[in-house]
Amino acid sequence: MSYLNIRGLHKSYGATPIFTDINIEIGQGQFITLLGPSGCGKSTLLRCIAGLTAVDGGQILLDGEDLVPMPPQKRGIGMVFQSYALFPNMTVQQNVAFGLRMQKVPAAEASKRVAEVLELVELSDYANRYPQQLSGGQCQRVALARSLVTRPRLLLLDEPLSALDARIRKHLREQIRAIQRELGLTTIFVTHDQEEALVLSDRIVLMNGGQIVQSGDAETLYTAP
Ligand code: ADP
Ligand code: ADP
């Protein structure tokens, strides 16, 4: 059985259906890209998985357990947004430690874990800086560290590279992939950029108009007649 199994998921905003029957299976440790045009429902799907918005039906089984009835903080999910969403009045170290404070992890253990993830994203020397003193790429690495420090069971990346310039984008995508492999972390990476999807993922899930239209590895999807 697959590690993440989304079955018959549907979601409307008011009377507007965004998607009505989403089915996706992902194996443990897999990195999949959810690729589709702007507005097709990718962010909404991630927000449903994370519990940031309520679903109208269906199941989200993670390791055999349905996430739908669970509050977001119990789901064990890490999420990174295009906009970084860092707290401007907190240092890098405080931003990363924030999720651990919420989980009441003891201080000594928390600082050890924060130091570990800052090393992983190569920001150990920036622990006492504030977000406005960092570049966009560095901010996104802080956001990544903040999501990893809670040791999530599933990582959701919502267009994490879109706000960055091309050179940084390429470097950071390699770094994200290397970290994901090292941690064996099951990951969904959302993008509207076909090239990004092609170079990054084990499997691409194509979404359009609120539906999964195709799914497979890059070769199968793009060499088919
Ligand atoms: P994508 O991530 O693929 O760009 P979204 O999931 O952000 O797509 O949006 C899908 C559709 O849902 C869009 O038409 C968007 O305007 C709409 N939408 C997103 N969030 C809301 C909301 N909170 N209320 C109403 N409509 C929304
Ligand atoms: P993205 O495409 O990067 O996911 P959007 O610009 O679609 O972001 O949405 C930004 C925010 O606005 C989100 O919180 C989304 O839920 C909300 N939103 C988007 N479209 C609508 C809408 N039609 N009505 C209400 N809220 C919306």
PDB file of C-alpha atoms and ligand atoms in Angstrom:
ATOM      1  CA  MET A   1       0.000   0.000   0.000  1.00  0.00           C
ATOM      2  CA  SER A   2       1.210   3.479  -0.747  1.00  0.00           C
ATOM      3  CA  TYR A   3       2.360   5.847   1.972  1.00  0.00           C
ATOM      4  CA  LEU A   4       0.105   8.724   0.955  1.00  0.00           C
ATOM      5  CA  ASN A   5      -3.206   7.765  -0.561  1.00  0.00           C
ATOM      6  CA  ILE A   6      -5.635  10.510  -1.523  1.00  0.00           C
ATOM      7  CA  ARG A   7      -9.057   9.154  -2.391  1.00  0.00           C
ATOM      8  CA  GLY A   8     -12.028  10.906  -3.923  1.00  0.00           C
ATOM      9  CA  LEU A   9     -11.076  14.289  -2.518  1.00  0.00           C
ATOM     10  CA  HIS A  10     -13.392  17.160  -3.252  1.00  0.00           C
ATOM     11  CA  LYS A  11     -13.329  20.808  -2.373  1.00  0.00           C
ATOM     12  CA  SER A  12     -15.512  23.817  -3.166  1.00  0.00           C
ATOM     13  CA  TYR A  13     -15.200  27.452  -2.267  1.00  0.00           C
ATOM     14  CA  GLY A  14     -18.816  28.435  -1.692  1.00  0.00           C
ATOM     15  CA  ALA A  15     -20.758  27.129  -4.673  1.00  0.00           C
ATOM     16  CA  THR A  16     -17.626  26.898  -6.851  1.00  0.00           C
ATOM     17  CA  PRO A  17     -16.108  23.419  -7.092  1.00  0.00           C
ATOM     18  CA  ILE A  18     -12.291  23.590  -7.271  1.00  0.00           C
ATOM     19  CA  PHE A  19     -11.920  19.818  -7.656  1.00  0.00           C
ATOM     20  CA  THR A  20     -14.428  17.004  -7.303  1.00  0.00           C
ATOM     21  CA  ASP A  21     -12.528  13.701  -7.388  1.00  0.00           C
ATOM     22  CA  ILE A  22      -8.782  13.806  -6.763  1.00  0.00           C
ATOM     23  CA  ASN A  23      -6.980  10.468  -6.417  1.00  0.00           C
ATOM     24  CA  ILE A  24      -3.208  10.290  -5.900  1.00  0.00           C
ATOM     25  CA  GLU A  25      -0.907   7.606  -4.487  1.00  0.00           C
ATOM     26  CA  ILE A  26       2.654   8.274  -3.391  1.00  0.00           C
ATOM     27  CA  GLY A  27       5.216   5.797  -2.072  1.00  0.00           C
ATOM     28  CA  GLN A  28       7.313   6.471   1.014  1.00  0.00           C
ATOM     29  CA  GLY A  29      10.373   8.590   0.246  1.00  0.00           C
ATOM     30  CA  GLN A  30       9.093   9.555  -3.212  1.00  0.00           C
ATOM     31  CA  PHE A  31       9.427  13.072  -4.579  1.00  0.00           C
ATOM     32  CA  ILE A  32       6.540  13.935  -6.861  1.00  0.00           C
ATOM     33  CA  THR A  33       5.826  17.103  -8.758  1.00  0.00           C
ATOM     34  CA  LEU A  34       2.305  18.412  -9.085  1.00  0.00           C
ATOM     35  CA  LEU A  35       2.419  20.332 -12.356  1.00  0.00           C
ATOM     36  CA  GLY A  36      -0.345  22.464 -13.805  1.00  0.00           C
ATOM     37  CA  PRO A  37      -1.340  25.964 -14.931  1.00  0.00           C
ATOM     38  CA  SER A  38      -2.000  28.755 -12.484  1.00  0.00           C
ATOM     39  CA  GLY A  39      -5.490  28.544 -10.975  1.00  0.00           C
ATOM     40  CA  CYS A  40      -6.036  24.798 -11.558  1.00  0.00           C
ATOM     41  CA  GLY A  41      -6.229  24.009  -7.839  1.00  0.00           C
ATOM     42  CA  LYS A  42      -2.685  22.937  -6.861  1.00  0.00           C
ATOM     43  CA  SER A  43      -2.372  25.226  -3.833  1.00  0.00           C
ATOM     44  CA  THR A  44      -5.858  24.354  -2.695  1.00  0.00           C
ATOM     45  CA  LEU A  45      -4.969  20.660  -2.799  1.00  0.00           C
ATOM     46  CA  LEU A  46      -1.846  21.229  -0.679  1.00  0.00           C
ATOM     47  CA  ARG A  47      -3.820  23.373   1.751  1.00  0.00           C
ATOM     48  CA  CYS A  48      -6.372  20.556   2.090  1.00  0.00           C
ATOM     49  CA  ILE A  49      -3.605  18.030   2.831  1.00  0.00           C
ATOM     50  CA  ALA A  50      -2.043  20.350   5.421  1.00  0.00           C
ATOM     51  CA  GLY A  51      -5.421  21.093   6.994  1.00  0.00           C
ATOM     52  CA  LEU A  52      -5.261  24.828   6.272  1.00  0.00           C
ATOM     53  CA  THR A  53      -8.626  24.604   4.547  1.00  0.00           C
ATOM     54  CA  ALA A  54     -11.445  22.111   5.106  1.00  0.00           C
ATOM     55  CA  VAL A  55     -12.269  19.461   2.500  1.00  0.00           C
ATOM     56  CA  ASP A  56     -15.833  18.671   1.443  1.00  0.00           C
ATOM     57  CA  GLY A  57     -15.323  14.942   1.076  1.00  0.00           C
ATOM     58  CA  GLY A  58     -12.858  12.133   0.486  1.00  0.00           C
ATOM     59  CA  GLN A  59      -9.894  10.752   2.401  1.00  0.00           C
ATOM     60  CA  ILE A  60      -6.239  11.656   2.818  1.00  0.00           C
ATOM     61  CA  LEU A  61      -4.570   8.526   4.170  1.00  0.00           C
ATOM     62  CA  LEU A  62      -1.034   9.048   5.435  1.00  0.00           C
ATOM     63  CA  ASP A  63       0.658   5.875   6.597  1.00  0.00           C
ATOM     64  CA  GLY A  64      -2.805   4.300   6.864  1.00  0.00           C
ATOM     65  CA  GLU A  65      -4.342   7.066   8.963  1.00  0.00           C
ATOM     66  CA  ASP A  66      -6.952   9.534   7.651  1.00  0.00           C
ATOM     67  CA  LEU A  67      -5.767  13.138   8.092  1.00  0.00           C
ATOM     68  CA  VAL A  68      -9.142  14.719   7.298  1.00  0.00           C
ATOM     69  CA  PRO A  69     -10.522  14.725  10.861  1.00  0.00           C
ATOM     70  CA  MET A  70      -7.160  15.765  12.376  1.00  0.00           C
ATOM     71  CA  PRO A  71      -6.235  19.325  13.336  1.00  0.00           C
ATOM     72  CA  PRO A  72      -3.341  20.703  11.235  1.00  0.00           C
ATOM     73  CA  GLN A  73      -0.741  20.644  14.022  1.00  0.00           C
ATOM     74  CA  LYS A  74      -1.341  16.895  14.588  1.00  0.00           C
ATOM     75  CA  ARG A  75      -0.827  15.919  10.951  1.00  0.00           C
ATOM     76  CA  GLY A  76       2.969  15.901  10.948  1.00  0.00           C
ATOM     77  CA  ILE A  77       3.218  17.922   7.762  1.00  0.00           C
ATOM     78  CA  GLY A  78       5.844  20.496   6.794  1.00  0.00           C
ATOM     79  CA  MET A  79       4.900  23.187   4.301  1.00  0.00           C
ATOM     80  CA  VAL A  80       6.884  25.833   2.434  1.00  0.00           C
ATOM     81  CA  PHE A  81       5.182  28.694   0.574  1.00  0.00           C
ATOM     82  CA  GLN A  82       6.319  30.825  -2.339  1.00  0.00           C
ATOM     83  CA  SER A  83       6.209  33.888  -0.077  1.00  0.00           C
ATOM     84  CA  TYR A  84       8.510  32.362   2.661  1.00  0.00           C
ATOM     85  CA  ALA A  85       6.058  33.568   5.378  1.00  0.00           C
ATOM     86  CA  LEU A  86       8.833  34.241   7.926  1.00  0.00           C
ATOM     87  CA  PHE A  87       8.232  36.327  11.034  1.00  0.00           C
ATOM     88  CA  PRO A  88      10.051  39.627  10.347  1.00  0.00           C
ATOM     89  CA  ASN A  89      10.629  40.432  14.023  1.00  0.00           C
ATOM     90  CA  MET A  90      12.284  37.098  14.793  1.00  0.00           C
ATOM     91  CA  THR A  91      15.836  36.001  14.021  1.00  0.00           C
ATOM     92  CA  VAL A  92      16.571  33.027  11.769  1.00  0.00           C
ATOM     93  CA  GLN A  93      17.095  30.874  14.849  1.00  0.00           C
ATOM     94  CA  GLN A  94      13.782  32.025  16.400  1.00  0.00           C
ATOM     95  CA  ASN A  95      11.883  31.529  13.150  1.00  0.00           C
ATOM     96  CA  VAL A  96      13.168  27.969  12.842  1.00  0.00           C
ATOM     97  CA  ALA A  97      12.562  27.187  16.524  1.00  0.00           C
ATOM     98  CA  PHE A  98       8.980  28.459  16.393  1.00  0.00           C
ATOM     99  CA  GLY A  99       7.323  25.146  15.471  1.00  0.00           C
ATOM    100  CA  LEU A 100       9.220  23.355  18.219  1.00  0.00           C
ATOM    101  CA  ARG A 101       7.999  25.851  20.816  1.00  0.00           C
ATOM    102  CA  MET A 102       4.462  25.092  19.677  1.00  0.00           C
ATOM    103  CA  GLN A 103       5.190  21.367  20.167  1.00  0.00           C
ATOM    104  CA  LYS A 104       6.708  22.074  23.606  1.00  0.00           C
ATOM    105  CA  VAL A 105      10.043  20.451  22.724  1.00  0.00           C
ATOM    106  CA  PRO A 106      12.465  21.128  25.641  1.00  0.00           C
ATOM    107  CA  ALA A 107      14.893  24.037  25.042  1.00  0.00           C
ATOM    108  CA  ALA A 108      18.132  22.022  24.907  1.00  0.00           C
ATOM    109  CA  GLU A 109      16.705  19.524  22.425  1.00  0.00           C
ATOM    110  CA  ALA A 110      15.212  22.392  20.405  1.00  0.00           C
ATOM    111  CA  SER A 111      18.499  24.266  20.027  1.00  0.00           C
ATOM    112  CA  LYS A 112      20.250  21.080  18.982  1.00  0.00           C
ATOM    113  CA  ARG A 113      17.638  20.410  16.314  1.00  0.00           C
ATOM    114  CA  VAL A 114      17.655  24.014  15.087  1.00  0.00           C
ATOM    115  CA  ALA A 115      21.463  23.882  14.750  1.00  0.00           C
ATOM    116  CA  GLU A 116      21.190  20.617  12.786  1.00  0.00           C
ATOM    117  CA  VAL A 117      18.681  21.929  10.249  1.00  0.00           C
ATOM    118  CA  LEU A 118      20.503  25.250   9.833  1.00  0.00           C
ATOM    119  CA  GLU A 119      23.583  23.245   8.939  1.00  0.00           C
ATOM    120  CA  LEU A 120      21.552  21.172   6.498  1.00  0.00           C
ATOM    121  CA  VAL A 121      20.440  24.326   4.627  1.00  0.00           C
ATOM    122  CA  GLU A 122      23.911  25.897   5.002  1.00  0.00           C
ATOM    123  CA  LEU A 123      22.798  28.826   7.150  1.00  0.00           C
ATOM    124  CA  SER A 124      24.642  28.119  10.409  1.00  0.00           C
ATOM    125  CA  ASP A 125      26.393  31.500  10.194  1.00  0.00           C
ATOM    126  CA  TYR A 126      23.095  33.377   9.843  1.00  0.00           C
ATOM    127  CA  ALA A 127      21.309  32.205  12.993  1.00  0.00           C
ATOM    128  CA  ASN A 128      21.161  35.683  14.543  1.00  0.00           C
ATOM    129  CA  ARG A 129      20.176  37.635  11.427  1.00  0.00           C
ATOM    130  CA  TYR A 130      16.698  38.927  10.719  1.00  0.00           C
ATOM    131  CA  PRO A 131      14.799  38.042   7.509  1.00  0.00           C
ATOM    132  CA  GLN A 132      15.215  41.549   6.022  1.00  0.00           C
ATOM    133  CA  GLN A 133      18.995  41.070   6.224  1.00  0.00           C
ATOM    134  CA  LEU A 134      18.814  37.982   3.990  1.00  0.00           C
ATOM    135  CA  SER A 135      18.443  37.379   0.250  1.00  0.00           C
ATOM    136  CA  GLY A 136      15.313  35.715  -1.137  1.00  0.00           C
ATOM    137  CA  GLY A 137      17.134  32.409  -1.539  1.00  0.00           C
ATOM    138  CA  GLN A 138      18.365  32.544   2.049  1.00  0.00           C
ATOM    139  CA  CYS A 139      14.844  33.362   3.300  1.00  0.00           C
ATOM    140  CA  GLN A 140      13.498  30.339   1.463  1.00  0.00           C
ATOM    141  CA  ARG A 141      16.199  28.141   3.031  1.00  0.00           C
ATOM    142  CA  VAL A 142      15.102  29.420   6.462  1.00  0.00           C
ATOM    143  CA  ALA A 143      11.505  28.520   5.584  1.00  0.00           C
ATOM    144  CA  LEU A 144      12.684  25.062   4.520  1.00  0.00           C
ATOM    145  CA  ALA A 145      14.635  24.648   7.782  1.00  0.00           C
ATOM    146  CA  ARG A 146      11.580  25.718   9.748  1.00  0.00           C
ATOM    147  CA  SER A 147       9.474  23.048   8.072  1.00  0.00           C
ATOM    148  CA  LEU A 148      12.127  20.322   8.497  1.00  0.00           C
ATOM    149  CA  VAL A 149      12.891  20.956  12.161  1.00  0.00           C
ATOM    150  CA  THR A 150       9.599  19.385  13.272  1.00  0.00           C
ATOM    151  CA  ARG A 151      10.601  16.168  11.425  1.00  0.00           C
ATOM    152  CA  PRO A 152       7.489  16.025   9.243  1.00  0.00           C
ATOM    153  CA  ARG A 153       6.106  12.799   7.802  1.00  0.00           C
ATOM    154  CA  LEU A 154       5.319  14.623   4.578  1.00  0.00           C
ATOM    155  CA  LEU A 155       6.766  17.787   3.011  1.00  0.00           C
ATOM    156  CA  LEU A 156       4.620  20.080   0.864  1.00  0.00           C
ATOM    157  CA  LEU A 157       6.400  22.687  -1.259  1.00  0.00           C
ATOM    158  CA  ASP A 158       4.106  25.258  -2.879  1.00  0.00           C
ATOM    159  CA  GLU A 159       6.029  26.927  -5.737  1.00  0.00           C
ATOM    160  CA  PRO A 160       8.976  27.481  -3.377  1.00  0.00           C
ATOM    161  CA  LEU A 161      11.267  28.773  -6.141  1.00  0.00           C
ATOM    162  CA  SER A 162       8.920  31.062  -8.073  1.00  0.00           C
ATOM    163  CA  ALA A 163       9.906  34.290  -6.327  1.00  0.00           C
ATOM    164  CA  LEU A 164      13.643  33.732  -6.886  1.00  0.00           C
ATOM    165  CA  ASP A 165      15.853  34.675  -9.818  1.00  0.00           C
ATOM    166  CA  ALA A 166      16.878  31.971 -12.281  1.00  0.00           C
ATOM    167  CA  ARG A 167      20.395  31.256 -11.010  1.00  0.00           C
ATOM    168  CA  ILE A 168      19.356  30.910  -7.356  1.00  0.00           C
ATOM    169  CA  ARG A 169      16.355  28.870  -8.429  1.00  0.00           C
ATOM    170  CA  LYS A 170      18.511  26.226 -10.068  1.00  0.00           C
ATOM    171  CA  HIS A 171      20.877  26.011  -7.119  1.00  0.00           C
ATOM    172  CA  LEU A 172      18.108  25.816  -4.536  1.00  0.00           C
ATOM    173  CA  ARG A 173      16.172  23.148  -6.410  1.00  0.00           C
ATOM    174  CA  GLU A 174      19.277  20.925  -6.401  1.00  0.00           C
ATOM    175  CA  GLN A 175      19.731  21.605  -2.703  1.00  0.00           C
ATOM    176  CA  ILE A 176      16.098  20.774  -1.897  1.00  0.00           C
ATOM    177  CA  ARG A 177      16.373  17.518  -3.841  1.00  0.00           C
ATOM    178  CA  ALA A 178      19.631  16.545  -2.116  1.00  0.00           C
ATOM    179  CA  ILE A 179      18.161  17.191   1.338  1.00  0.00           C
ATOM    180  CA  GLN A 180      14.976  15.309   0.462  1.00  0.00           C
ATOM    181  CA  ARG A 181      17.026  12.287  -0.638  1.00  0.00           C
ATOM    182  CA  GLU A 182      19.240  12.432   2.431  1.00  0.00           C
ATOM    183  CA  LEU A 183      16.230  12.488   4.757  1.00  0.00           C
ATOM    184  CA  GLY A 184      14.159  10.064   2.652  1.00  0.00           C
ATOM    185  CA  LEU A 185      11.314  12.526   2.988  1.00  0.00           C
ATOM    186  CA  THR A 186       8.088  11.972   1.047  1.00  0.00           C
ATOM    187  CA  THR A 187       7.544  15.228  -0.828  1.00  0.00           C
ATOM    188  CA  ILE A 188       5.010  16.951  -3.065  1.00  0.00           C
ATOM    189  CA  PHE A 189       6.489  19.836  -5.029  1.00  0.00           C
ATOM    190  CA  VAL A 190       3.977  22.146  -6.705  1.00  0.00           C
ATOM    191  CA  THR A 191       5.000  24.101  -9.786  1.00  0.00           C
ATOM    192  CA  HIS A 192       3.623  25.523 -13.018  1.00  0.00           C
ATOM    193  CA  ASP A 193       7.124  25.255 -14.565  1.00  0.00           C
ATOM    194  CA  GLN A 194       7.499  22.216 -16.815  1.00  0.00           C
ATOM    195  CA  GLU A 195      11.296  22.293 -16.853  1.00  0.00           C
ATOM    196  CA  GLU A 196      11.431  22.351 -13.071  1.00  0.00           C
ATOM    197  CA  ALA A 197       9.117  19.337 -12.941  1.00  0.00           C
ATOM    198  CA  LEU A 198      11.166  17.431 -15.516  1.00  0.00           C
ATOM    199  CA  VAL A 199      14.535  17.839 -13.825  1.00  0.00           C
ATOM    200  CA  LEU A 200      13.331  17.322 -10.287  1.00  0.00           C
ATOM    201  CA  SER A 201      10.961  14.499  -9.794  1.00  0.00           C
ATOM    202  CA  ASP A 202      10.544  10.733  -9.662  1.00  0.00           C
ATOM    203  CA  ARG A 203       7.037  11.186 -10.924  1.00  0.00           C
ATOM    204  CA  ILE A 204       4.963  14.008 -12.353  1.00  0.00           C
ATOM    205  CA  VAL A 205       1.261  14.394 -11.650  1.00  0.00           C
ATOM    206  CA  LEU A 206      -0.389  16.672 -14.198  1.00  0.00           C
ATOM    207  CA  MET A 207      -3.327  18.708 -12.982  1.00  0.00           C
ATOM    208  CA  ASN A 208      -5.669  20.820 -15.085  1.00  0.00           C
ATOM    209  CA  GLY A 209      -9.079  22.351 -14.413  1.00  0.00           C
ATOM    210  CA  GLY A 210      -9.324  20.672 -11.002  1.00  0.00           C
ATOM    211  CA  GLN A 211      -8.513  17.198 -12.318  1.00  0.00           C
ATOM    212  CA  ILE A 212      -5.525  14.897 -12.383  1.00  0.00           C
ATOM    213  CA  VAL A 213      -5.145  14.441 -16.120  1.00  0.00           C
ATOM    214  CA  GLN A 214      -2.047  12.253 -16.226  1.00  0.00           C
ATOM    215  CA  SER A 215       0.630  10.820 -13.994  1.00  0.00           C
ATOM    216  CA  GLY A 216       3.914   9.058 -14.645  1.00  0.00           C
ATOM    217  CA  ASP A 217       7.660   9.502 -14.900  1.00  0.00           C
ATOM    218  CA  ALA A 218       9.015  12.306 -17.069  1.00  0.00           C
ATOM    219  CA  GLU A 219       9.982   9.991 -19.932  1.00  0.00           C
ATOM    220  CA  THR A 220       6.606   8.302 -20.134  1.00  0.00           C
ATOM    221  CA  LEU A 221       4.749  11.614 -20.067  1.00  0.00           C
ATOM    222  CA  TYR A 222       6.827  13.504 -22.585  1.00  0.00           C
ATOM    223  CA  THR A 223       7.968  10.882 -25.087  1.00  0.00           C
ATOM    224  CA  ALA A 224       4.516   9.406 -25.650  1.00  0.00           C
ATOM    225  CA  PRO A 225       3.268   9.903 -29.255  1.00  0.00           C
TER     226      PRO A 225
HETATM  227  P1  ADP B   1      -3.122  27.058  -8.249  1.00  0.00           P
HETATM  228  O1  ADP B   1      -2.368  26.779  -6.981  1.00  0.00           O
HETATM  229  O2  ADP B   1      -3.122  25.892  -9.184  1.00  0.00           O
HETATM  230  O3  ADP B   1      -2.674  28.323  -8.905  1.00  0.00           O
HETATM  231  P2  ADP B   1      -5.314  27.613  -6.487  1.00  0.00           P
HETATM  232  O4  ADP B   1      -5.534  26.359  -5.720  1.00  0.00           O
HETATM  233  O5  ADP B   1      -4.587  28.734  -5.835  1.00  0.00           O
HETATM  234  O6  ADP B   1      -4.656  27.238  -7.878  1.00  0.00           O
HETATM  235  O7  ADP B   1      -6.713  28.181  -6.956  1.00  0.00           O
HETATM  236  C1  ADP B   1      -7.694  27.371  -7.611  1.00  0.00           C
HETATM  237  C2  ADP B   1      -8.949  28.187  -7.796  1.00  0.00           C
HETATM  238  O8  ADP B   1      -9.548  28.420  -6.529  1.00  0.00           O
HETATM  239  C3  ADP B   1      -8.689  29.561  -8.397  1.00  0.00           C
HETATM  240  O9  ADP B   1      -9.780  29.848  -9.254  1.00  0.00           O
HETATM  241  C4  ADP B   1      -8.696  30.480  -7.185  1.00  0.00           C
HETATM  242  O10 ADP B   1      -9.072  31.786  -7.520  1.00  0.00           O
HETATM  243  C5  ADP B   1      -9.722  29.797  -6.289  1.00  0.00           C
HETATM  244  N1  ADP B   1      -9.470  30.049  -4.847  1.00  0.00           N
HETATM  245  C6  ADP B   1      -8.332  29.806  -4.185  1.00  0.00           C
HETATM  246  N2  ADP B   1      -8.461  30.115  -2.880  1.00  0.00           N
HETATM  247  C7  ADP B   1      -9.717  30.559  -2.726  1.00  0.00           C
HETATM  248  C8  ADP B   1     -10.480  31.020  -1.603  1.00  0.00           C
HETATM  249  N3  ADP B   1      -9.948  31.092  -0.379  1.00  0.00           N
HETATM  250  N4  ADP B   1     -11.751  31.396  -1.816  1.00  0.00           N
HETATM  251  C9  ADP B   1     -12.301  31.309  -3.045  1.00  0.00           C
HETATM  252  N5  ADP B   1     -11.652  30.870  -4.147  1.00  0.00           N
HETATM  253  C10 ADP B   1     -10.375  30.497  -3.995  1.00  0.00           C
HETATM  254  P1  ADP B   2      -1.301  30.992  -5.439  1.00  0.00           P
HETATM  255  O1  ADP B   2      -1.764  30.963  -6.867  1.00  0.00           O
HETATM  256  O2  ADP B   2       0.141  31.367  -5.268  1.00  0.00           O
HETATM  257  O3  ADP B   2      -1.678  29.769  -4.672  1.00  0.00           O
HETATM  258  P2  ADP B   2      -3.371  32.940  -5.079  1.00  0.00           P
HETATM  259  O4  ADP B   2      -2.960  34.263  -5.562  1.00  0.00           O
HETATM  260  O5  ADP B   2      -4.276  32.050  -5.887  1.00  0.00           O
HETATM  261  O6  ADP B   2      -2.049  32.157  -4.672  1.00  0.00           O
HETATM  262  O7  ADP B   2      -4.056  33.080  -3.644  1.00  0.00           O
HETATM  263  C1  ADP B   2      -3.497  33.835  -2.611  1.00  0.00           C
HETATM  264  C2  ADP B   2      -4.474  33.797  -1.436  1.00  0.00           C
HETATM  265  O8  ADP B   2      -5.748  34.321  -1.817  1.00  0.00           O
HETATM  266  C3  ADP B   2      -4.742  32.399  -0.939  1.00  0.00           C
HETATM  267  O9  ADP B   2      -4.889  32.420   0.471  1.00  0.00           O
HETATM  268  C4  ADP B   2      -6.038  31.994  -1.590  1.00  0.00           C
HETATM  269  O10 ADP B   2      -6.719  31.051  -0.801  1.00  0.00           O
HETATM  270  C5  ADP B   2      -6.771  33.337  -1.663  1.00  0.00           C
HETATM  271  N1  ADP B   2      -7.636  33.404  -2.847  1.00  0.00           N
HETATM  272  C6  ADP B   2      -7.281  33.147  -4.113  1.00  0.00           C
HETATM  273  N2  ADP B   2      -8.335  33.300  -4.953  1.00  0.00           N
HETATM  274  C7  ADP B   2      -9.372  33.683  -4.170  1.00  0.00           C
HETATM  275  C8  ADP B   2     -10.734  33.995  -4.441  1.00  0.00           C
HETATM  276  N3  ADP B   2     -11.243  33.919  -5.668  1.00  0.00           N
HETATM  277  N4  ADP B   2     -11.503  34.372  -3.413  1.00  0.00           N
HETATM  278  C9  ADP B   2     -10.999  34.429  -2.181  1.00  0.00           C
HETATM  279  N5  ADP B   2      -9.727  34.127  -1.847  1.00  0.00           N
HETATM  280  C10 ADP B   2      -8.924  33.767  -2.841  1.00  0.00           C
END
